[in-house]
mmCIF file of C-alpha atoms and ligand atoms in Angstrom:
data_model
loop_
_atom_site.group_PDB
_atom_site.id
_atom_site.type_symbol
_atom_site.label_atom_id
_atom_site.label_comp_id
_atom_site.label_asym_id
_atom_site.label_seq_id
_atom_site.Cartn_x
_atom_site.Cartn_y
_atom_site.Cartn_z
ATOM 1 C CA UNK Y 1 24.805 51.288 36.474
ATOM 2 C CA UNK Y 2 24.422 47.690 36.713
ATOM 3 C CA UNK Y 3 22.843 45.880 33.702
ATOM 4 C CA UNK Y 4 19.835 43.375 34.484
ATOM 5 C CA UNK Y 5 20.809 39.238 35.159
ATOM 6 C CA UNK Y 6 16.630 38.529 34.462
ATOM 7 C CA UNK Y 7 14.402 40.387 32.573
ATOM 8 C CA UNK Y 8 10.594 39.819 32.490
ATOM 9 C CA UNK Y 9 8.202 41.627 30.476
ATOM 10 C CA UNK Y 10 4.241 40.719 29.969
ATOM 11 C CA UNK Y 11 5.210 37.747 31.248
ATOM 12 C CA UNK Y 12 2.711 35.056 31.563
ATOM 13 C CA UNK Y 13 2.715 31.903 33.116
ATOM 14 C CA UNK Y 14 0.336 28.940 33.716
ATOM 15 C CA UNK Y 15 -0.058 25.021 33.522
ATOM 16 C CA UNK Y 16 -1.537 23.025 30.532
ATOM 17 C CA UNK Y 17 -4.391 25.409 29.525
ATOM 18 C CA UNK Y 18 -5.324 26.098 33.476
ATOM 19 C CA UNK Y 19 -5.821 30.072 33.866
ATOM 20 C CA UNK Y 20 -2.649 32.267 34.168
ATOM 21 C CA UNK Y 21 -1.024 31.789 37.379
ATOM 22 C CA UNK Y 22 1.233 35.283 36.718
ATOM 23 C CA UNK Y 23 -0.247 37.857 34.468
ATOM 24 C CA UNK Y 24 1.626 39.686 32.636
ATOM 25 C CA UNK Y 25 4.627 40.439 34.927
ATOM 26 C CA UNK Y 26 7.181 42.769 33.949
ATOM 27 C CA UNK Y 27 10.484 43.113 36.227
ATOM 28 C CA UNK Y 28 14.138 43.124 36.245
ATOM 29 C CA UNK Y 29 16.646 41.441 38.229
ATOM 30 C CA UNK Y 30 20.246 43.225 38.194
ATOM 31 C CA UNK Y 31 23.749 41.792 38.821
ATOM 32 C CA UNK Y 32 24.348 41.169 42.590
ATOM 33 C CA UNK Y 33 20.854 41.821 43.323
ATOM 34 C CA UNK Y 34 19.531 40.087 46.401
ATOM 35 C CA UNK Y 35 15.789 39.686 45.694
ATOM 36 C CA UNK Y 36 12.939 38.137 47.444
ATOM 37 C CA UNK Y 37 9.930 37.002 45.858
ATOM 38 C CA UNK Y 38 6.604 36.904 48.561
ATOM 39 C CA UNK Y 39 3.367 36.131 48.345
ATOM 40 C CA UNK Y 40 0.392 33.904 50.024
ATOM 41 C CA UNK Y 41 0.719 30.242 49.590
ATOM 42 C CA UNK Y 42 -0.423 29.403 46.397
ATOM 43 C CA UNK Y 43 -0.194 32.787 44.813
ATOM 44 C CA UNK Y 44 2.918 31.490 42.635
ATOM 45 C CA UNK Y 45 5.921 31.606 44.014
ATOM 46 C CA UNK Y 46 7.232 28.561 42.941
ATOM 47 C CA UNK Y 47 5.921 28.766 39.461
ATOM 48 C CA UNK Y 48 7.762 31.770 39.050
ATOM 49 C CA UNK Y 49 11.055 30.813 40.138
ATOM 50 C CA UNK Y 50 11.092 27.329 38.205
ATOM 51 C CA UNK Y 51 10.148 29.604 35.040
ATOM 52 C CA UNK Y 52 13.700 31.927 35.401
ATOM 53 C CA UNK Y 53 15.442 28.070 35.971
ATOM 54 C CA UNK Y 54 13.423 26.770 32.662
ATOM 55 C CA UNK Y 55 11.641 24.173 34.365
ATOM 56 C CA UNK Y 56 8.075 25.639 33.342
ATOM 57 C CA UNK Y 57 7.636 26.765 30.057
ATOM 58 C CA UNK Y 58 6.737 30.750 29.105
ATOM 59 C CA UNK Y 59 2.903 30.662 28.083
ATOM 60 C CA UNK Y 60 3.850 33.911 26.280
ATOM 61 C CA UNK Y 61 5.883 37.230 26.710
ATOM 62 C CA UNK Y 62 9.695 37.818 27.361
ATOM 63 C CA UNK Y 63 12.148 36.159 29.977
ATOM 64 C CA UNK Y 64 15.720 36.421 29.787
ATOM 65 C CA UNK Y 65 18.325 34.653 32.352
ATOM 66 C CA UNK Y 66 22.051 35.064 31.938
ATOM 67 C CA UNK Y 67 21.254 36.257 28.222
ATOM 68 C CA UNK Y 68 18.827 33.379 27.646
ATOM 69 C CA UNK Y 69 15.745 34.073 25.863
ATOM 70 C CA UNK Y 70 13.423 31.029 27.835
ATOM 71 C CA UNK Y 71 10.572 31.459 25.387
ATOM 72 C CA UNK Y 72 10.113 28.398 23.356
ATOM 73 C CA UNK Y 73 13.711 27.548 24.864
ATOM 74 C CA UNK Y 74 15.483 24.485 23.281
ATOM 75 C CA UNK Y 75 16.884 22.011 25.693
ATOM 76 C CA UNK Y 76 20.272 22.624 24.756
ATOM 77 C CA UNK Y 77 20.020 26.361 25.998
ATOM 78 C CA UNK Y 78 18.503 25.243 29.163
ATOM 79 C CA UNK Y 79 21.490 23.273 30.160
ATOM 80 C CA UNK Y 80 23.536 25.799 29.024
ATOM 81 C CA UNK Y 81 21.789 28.360 31.578
ATOM 82 C CA UNK Y 82 22.193 25.376 34.251
ATOM 83 C CA UNK Y 83 25.305 25.495 34.143
ATOM 84 C CA UNK Y 84 25.751 29.106 35.473
ATOM 85 C CA UNK Y 85 22.668 28.973 38.161
ATOM 86 C CA UNK Y 86 22.750 27.040 41.324
ATOM 87 C CA UNK Y 87 19.533 26.297 42.717
ATOM 88 C CA UNK Y 88 18.532 25.606 47.006
ATOM 89 C CA UNK Y 89 15.315 23.530 47.612
ATOM 90 C CA UNK Y 90 12.824 23.592 50.648
ATOM 91 C CA UNK Y 91 13.703 19.632 51.123
ATOM 92 C CA UNK Y 92 17.578 19.929 50.611
ATOM 93 C CA UNK Y 93 17.289 17.300 47.302
ATOM 94 C CA UNK Y 94 20.321 15.743 48.728
ATOM 95 C CA UNK Y 95 21.368 11.795 47.389
ATOM 96 C CA UNK Y 96 21.365 10.254 51.004
ATOM 97 C CA UNK Y 97 23.564 7.051 49.852
ATOM 98 C CA UNK Y 98 26.556 9.609 49.064
ATOM 99 C CA UNK Y 99 28.270 11.220 51.552
ATOM 100 C CA UNK Y 100 28.608 14.779 52.537
ATOM 101 C CA UNK Y 101 31.618 15.522 50.343
ATOM 102 C CA UNK Y 102 30.819 13.308 47.687
ATOM 103 C CA UNK Y 103 26.764 15.515 47.366
ATOM 104 C CA UNK Y 104 29.261 18.501 46.800
ATOM 105 C CA UNK Y 105 32.307 17.104 44.706
ATOM 106 C CA UNK Y 106 29.622 14.711 42.359
ATOM 107 C CA UNK Y 107 28.492 17.765 40.365
ATOM 108 C CA UNK Y 108 31.643 19.050 39.692
ATOM 109 C CA UNK Y 109 33.410 16.195 38.572
ATOM 110 C CA UNK Y 110 30.702 15.044 35.786
ATOM 111 C CA UNK Y 111 31.161 18.739 34.896
ATOM 112 C CA UNK Y 112 34.256 17.794 33.848
ATOM 113 C CA UNK Y 113 36.695 19.249 36.268
ATOM 114 C CA UNK Y 114 40.238 17.533 37.520
ATOM 115 C CA UNK Y 115 39.459 15.665 40.156
ATOM 116 C CA UNK Y 116 42.156 17.415 42.237
ATOM 117 C CA UNK Y 117 40.712 20.565 42.357
ATOM 118 C CA UNK Y 118 36.655 18.987 42.782
ATOM 119 C CA UNK Y 119 38.569 18.085 45.644
ATOM 120 C CA UNK Y 120 40.349 20.992 46.739
ATOM 121 C CA UNK Y 121 37.376 23.498 45.934
ATOM 122 C CA UNK Y 122 35.015 20.587 48.361
ATOM 123 C CA UNK Y 123 36.876 21.258 50.883
ATOM 124 C CA UNK Y 124 37.306 24.924 50.714
ATOM 125 C CA UNK Y 125 33.201 24.834 50.535
ATOM 126 C CA UNK Y 126 33.040 22.569 53.610
ATOM 127 C CA UNK Y 127 34.983 24.490 55.485
ATOM 128 C CA UNK Y 128 33.162 27.783 54.105
ATOM 129 C CA UNK Y 129 29.478 25.958 55.305
ATOM 130 C CA UNK Y 130 31.594 24.768 58.440
ATOM 131 C CA UNK Y 131 31.026 21.164 57.894
ATOM 132 C CA UNK Y 132 34.569 20.132 57.572
ATOM 133 C CA UNK Y 133 34.371 18.070 60.443
ATOM 134 C CA UNK Y 134 31.762 16.196 59.253
ATOM 135 C CA UNK Y 135 32.882 15.157 55.388
ATOM 136 C CA UNK Y 136 31.945 11.835 55.962
ATOM 137 C CA UNK Y 137 28.442 11.602 57.395
ATOM 138 C CA UNK Y 138 25.551 10.820 55.461
ATOM 139 C CA UNK Y 139 22.587 13.480 54.922
ATOM 140 C CA UNK Y 140 20.416 11.841 57.645
ATOM 141 C CA UNK Y 141 22.992 11.797 59.954
ATOM 142 C CA UNK Y 142 22.846 15.727 59.688
ATOM 143 C CA UNK Y 143 20.321 18.219 61.121
ATOM 144 C CA UNK Y 144 18.027 19.925 58.715
ATOM 145 C CA UNK Y 145 20.046 23.178 58.768
ATOM 146 C CA UNK Y 146 23.153 21.436 58.205
ATOM 147 C CA UNK Y 147 21.704 19.567 55.267
ATOM 148 C CA UNK Y 148 20.666 22.980 54.168
ATOM 149 C CA UNK Y 149 24.116 24.368 54.447
ATOM 150 C CA UNK Y 150 25.405 21.223 52.572
ATOM 151 C CA UNK Y 151 22.837 21.968 49.649
ATOM 152 C CA UNK Y 152 23.822 25.690 49.435
ATOM 153 C CA UNK Y 153 27.521 24.487 49.281
ATOM 154 C CA UNK Y 154 26.578 22.224 46.233
ATOM 155 C CA UNK Y 155 24.984 24.544 44.847
ATOM 156 C CA UNK Y 156 28.404 26.856 44.824
ATOM 157 C CA UNK Y 157 30.318 24.743 43.764
ATOM 158 C CA UNK Y 158 29.704 25.219 39.782
ATOM 159 C CA UNK Y 159 30.450 28.784 40.423
ATOM 160 C CA UNK Y 160 27.163 30.109 39.624
ATOM 161 C CA UNK Y 161 26.367 33.355 38.679
ATOM 162 C CA UNK Y 162 22.912 32.940 40.453
ATOM 163 C CA UNK Y 163 21.346 31.205 42.918
ATOM 164 C CA UNK Y 164 18.107 30.286 43.160
ATOM 165 C CA UNK Y 165 16.395 29.274 46.165
ATOM 166 C CA UNK Y 166 12.719 28.218 46.919
ATOM 167 C CA UNK Y 167 11.463 28.317 50.854
ATOM 168 C CA UNK Y 168 15.453 27.359 51.543
ATOM 169 C CA UNK Y 169 14.489 28.347 55.466
ATOM 170 C CA UNK Y 170 11.123 26.335 54.887
ATOM 171 C CA UNK Y 171 11.846 23.427 57.213
ATOM 172 C CA UNK Y 172 14.054 25.283 60.032
ATOM 173 C CA UNK Y 173 14.023 26.734 63.245
ATOM 174 C CA UNK Y 174 14.943 30.089 63.605
ATOM 175 C CA UNK Y 175 17.742 29.676 64.703
ATOM 176 C CA UNK Y 176 18.932 27.244 61.488
ATOM 177 C CA UNK Y 177 17.197 29.856 59.114
ATOM 178 C CA UNK Y 178 20.014 32.670 60.571
ATOM 179 C CA UNK Y 179 22.686 30.752 59.698
ATOM 180 C CA UNK Y 180 21.156 29.939 56.227
ATOM 181 C CA UNK Y 181 19.887 33.641 55.646
ATOM 182 C CA UNK Y 182 23.517 35.268 56.542
ATOM 183 C CA UNK Y 183 25.443 32.384 54.239
ATOM 184 C CA UNK Y 184 23.387 33.937 51.657
ATOM 185 C CA UNK Y 185 24.129 37.454 52.075
ATOM 186 C CA UNK Y 186 27.923 36.288 51.958
ATOM 187 C CA UNK Y 187 27.424 34.766 48.705
ATOM 188 C CA UNK Y 188 25.885 37.999 47.651
ATOM 189 C CA UNK Y 189 27.991 40.224 48.767
ATOM 190 C CA UNK Y 190 31.693 38.478 48.991
ATOM 191 C CA UNK Y 191 30.953 36.052 45.755
ATOM 192 C CA UNK Y 192 28.696 38.913 43.738
ATOM 193 C CA UNK Y 193 26.302 36.074 43.343
ATOM 194 C CA UNK Y 194 22.792 37.834 42.322
ATOM 195 C CA UNK Y 195 20.390 35.799 44.906
ATOM 196 C CA UNK Y 196 16.704 35.105 44.096
ATOM 197 C CA UNK Y 197 15.111 32.998 47.098
ATOM 198 C CA UNK Y 198 11.274 32.685 47.532
ATOM 199 C CA UNK Y 199 9.963 32.854 50.804
ATOM 200 C CA UNK Y 200 6.629 32.949 52.615
ATOM 201 C CA UNK Y 201 8.174 35.424 55.322
ATOM 202 C CA UNK Y 202 11.263 37.533 55.035
ATOM 203 C CA UNK Y 203 13.933 37.559 57.459
ATOM 204 C CA UNK Y 204 13.309 39.548 60.258
ATOM 205 C CA UNK Y 205 16.598 41.098 60.160
ATOM 206 C CA UNK Y 206 17.210 42.039 56.783
ATOM 207 C CA UNK Y 207 20.141 44.166 56.811
ATOM 208 C CA UNK Y 208 21.178 43.377 52.978
ATOM 209 C CA UNK Y 209 19.960 45.561 50.865
ATOM 210 C CA UNK Y 210 17.336 43.666 48.827
ATOM 211 C CA UNK Y 211 14.607 44.039 45.994
ATOM 212 C CA UNK Y 212 11.378 42.740 46.649
ATOM 213 C CA UNK Y 213 9.325 41.114 44.471
ATOM 214 C CA UNK Y 214 5.364 40.469 45.882
ATOM 215 C CA UNK Y 215 2.743 38.091 44.289
ATOM 216 C CA UNK Y 216 -0.748 38.736 44.719
ATOM 217 C CA UNK Y 217 -3.596 37.669 42.615
ATOM 218 C CA UNK Y 218 -1.216 36.989 40.049
ATOM 219 C CA UNK Y 219 0.265 39.955 39.675
ATOM 220 C CA UNK Y 220 3.905 40.904 40.105
ATOM 221 C CA UNK Y 221 4.419 44.104 42.672
ATOM 222 C CA UNK Y 222 7.722 45.800 42.718
ATOM 223 C CA UNK Y 223 8.326 46.881 46.412
ATOM 224 C CA UNK Y 224 10.263 49.780 47.079
HETATM 225 N N1 ADP Z 301 2.574 21.201 38.166
HETATM 226 C C1 ADP Z 301 1.358 21.837 38.786
HETATM 227 N N2 ADP Z 301 0.318 21.589 37.670
HETATM 228 C C2 ADP Z 301 -1.011 22.677 37.862
HETATM 229 N N3 ADP Z 301 -1.294 23.771 38.807
HETATM 230 C C3 ADP Z 301 0.240 23.989 39.631
HETATM 231 C C4 ADP Z 301 1.500 23.005 39.238
HETATM 232 N N4 ADP Z 301 2.049 23.296 40.596
HETATM 233 C C5 ADP Z 301 1.201 24.415 40.863
HETATM 234 N N5 ADP Z 301 -0.003 24.828 40.395
HETATM 235 C C6 ADP Z 301 -0.553 25.436 40.851
HETATM 236 O O1 ADP Z 301 -0.113 26.625 40.758
HETATM 237 C C7 ADP Z 301 -0.597 27.928 41.673
HETATM 238 C C8 ADP Z 301 0.335 28.373 42.498
HETATM 239 O O2 ADP Z 301 1.505 27.704 42.971
HETATM 240 P P1 ADP Z 301 2.787 27.785 43.528
HETATM 241 O O3 ADP Z 301 3.569 28.534 42.349
HETATM 242 O O4 ADP Z 301 3.533 26.250 43.781
HETATM 243 O O5 ADP Z 301 2.264 28.900 44.318
HETATM 244 P P2 ADP Z 301 3.553 29.187 45.791
HETATM 245 O O6 ADP Z 301 4.730 28.604 45.816
HETATM 246 O O7 ADP Z 301 3.350 30.747 46.161
HETATM 247 O O8 ADP Z 301 2.544 28.404 47.521
HETATM 248 C C9 ADP Z 301 -1.584 26.989 42.714
HETATM 249 O O9 ADP Z 301 -2.770 27.278 42.257
HETATM 250 C C10 ADP Z 301 -1.224 25.667 42.359
HETATM 251 O O10 ADP Z 301 -2.265 24.386 42.851
HETATM 252 MG MG1 MG Z 302 5.836 27.429 46.912
#
């Protein structure tokens, strides 16, 4: 039996004193799952994801991620959690003044890994995303699909247990989207990293075994 890496019990989420966005959600994501969160625009997908990476305080209920209890979590435990996860956004969030190599390598350097091993790892990641020939290019010299591959490499650089991705293919054409989905599938199957991905549209060819959380009117349904 796989153990759960994310567990929510009667979880309520909302902004300030506004009405709840996510109501009484209970679900689990197991180690090495590939989980999709879907729902119409504004249904609360990003809200739910943000709570999982400690970017939105929990109104009440229980949420644990990688063994960290996120209800009233102090900043120090959010920082520790962040070291165990990688995050990918719809708009890539690369640093445009830095070349690709530096975008991938710098988070490892500031985490205190020896420079030489950071360099070797960066080269390996660049090969993995098939952009070794563009190592010295800057983000705006790359296509959207290429930038998203760099963002994924950066997320992988810290050896995360989980990758959270919010609409990672939202700005991409079908060809680039397929590449991102197959990279994520490989990360899940070969590196055994748990994936939680928000998308308003499931990929057409989902060949991976997956879990599906569907949000409707604030209720999180586990689809089977
Ligand atoms: N920072 C915020 N402050 C107040 N309300 C917000 C904030 N961010 C999102 N919301 C509201 O929460 C609801 C869900 O938003 P969101 O989680 O972004 O939806 P989705 O990602 O499914 O499109 C929306 O009604 C949105 O207006
Ligand atoms: Mg969203």
